């Protein structure tokens, strides 16, 4: 009968597992954050080089696209 009592507490502990779902959503956020970097880097380059980066993007779109993948 004593083993039957410890069972209920286990069920309550199972409720603490759901938080893992939040960790999974965070992992998806990481993958989403890892993809944008390419666009964020281009924006930073435009802010840093301004006019110079403007000329580069045009060539990048044709060549960088094949290099990015």
XYZ file of C-alpha atoms in Angstrom:
69
model
C 0.000 0.000 0.000
C 2.941 2.326 0.657
C 3.964 2.134 -3.019
C 0.448 3.302 -3.955
C 0.949 6.572 -2.004
C 4.195 7.617 -3.781
C 2.330 7.292 -7.093
C 0.237 10.495 -6.612
C 3.379 12.649 -6.043
C 4.772 11.278 -9.338
C 1.685 12.604 -11.138
C 2.351 16.034 -9.655
C 5.954 15.808 -10.840
C 4.632 15.041 -14.334
C 3.122 18.555 -14.277
C 6.668 19.898 -13.886
C 7.593 18.204 -17.169
C 5.412 20.529 -19.326
C 8.056 23.274 -18.830
C 10.161 21.136 -21.180
C 7.686 22.150 -23.894
C 8.820 25.747 -23.320
C 12.436 24.619 -23.754
C 11.447 23.055 -27.088
C 9.854 26.329 -28.214
C 13.112 28.038 -27.236
C 15.074 25.617 -29.413
C 12.816 26.469 -32.349
C 13.442 30.158 -31.622
C 17.183 29.471 -31.775
C 16.858 27.880 -35.216
C 14.769 30.865 -36.347
C 17.376 33.218 -34.876
C 20.177 31.320 -36.618
C 18.575 31.853 -40.042
C 17.935 35.643 -39.839
C 21.633 36.387 -39.087
C 22.303 36.403 -42.856
C 19.777 39.206 -43.334
C 20.857 40.995 -40.150
C 24.496 40.896 -41.274
C 23.556 42.459 -44.611
C 21.679 45.233 -42.794
C 24.670 45.868 -40.521
C 26.949 45.954 -43.570
C 24.707 48.543 -45.208
C 24.811 50.623 -42.012
C 28.603 50.241 -41.705
C 29.653 50.693 -45.341
C 26.539 52.620 -46.474
C 27.400 53.549 -50.087
C 30.046 50.815 -50.508
C 27.676 48.105 -49.291
C 24.982 49.389 -51.668
C 27.118 48.469 -54.658
C 28.042 45.098 -53.137
C 24.437 43.927 -52.469
C 23.633 44.046 -56.206
C 26.496 41.646 -56.973
C 25.792 39.649 -53.788
C 22.196 38.959 -54.824
C 23.451 37.156 -57.943
C 26.488 35.400 -56.394
C 25.882 35.375 -52.611
C 22.530 33.633 -53.099
C 24.323 30.569 -54.478
C 26.999 30.807 -51.751
C 24.522 31.226 -48.858
C 22.840 27.797 -49.312
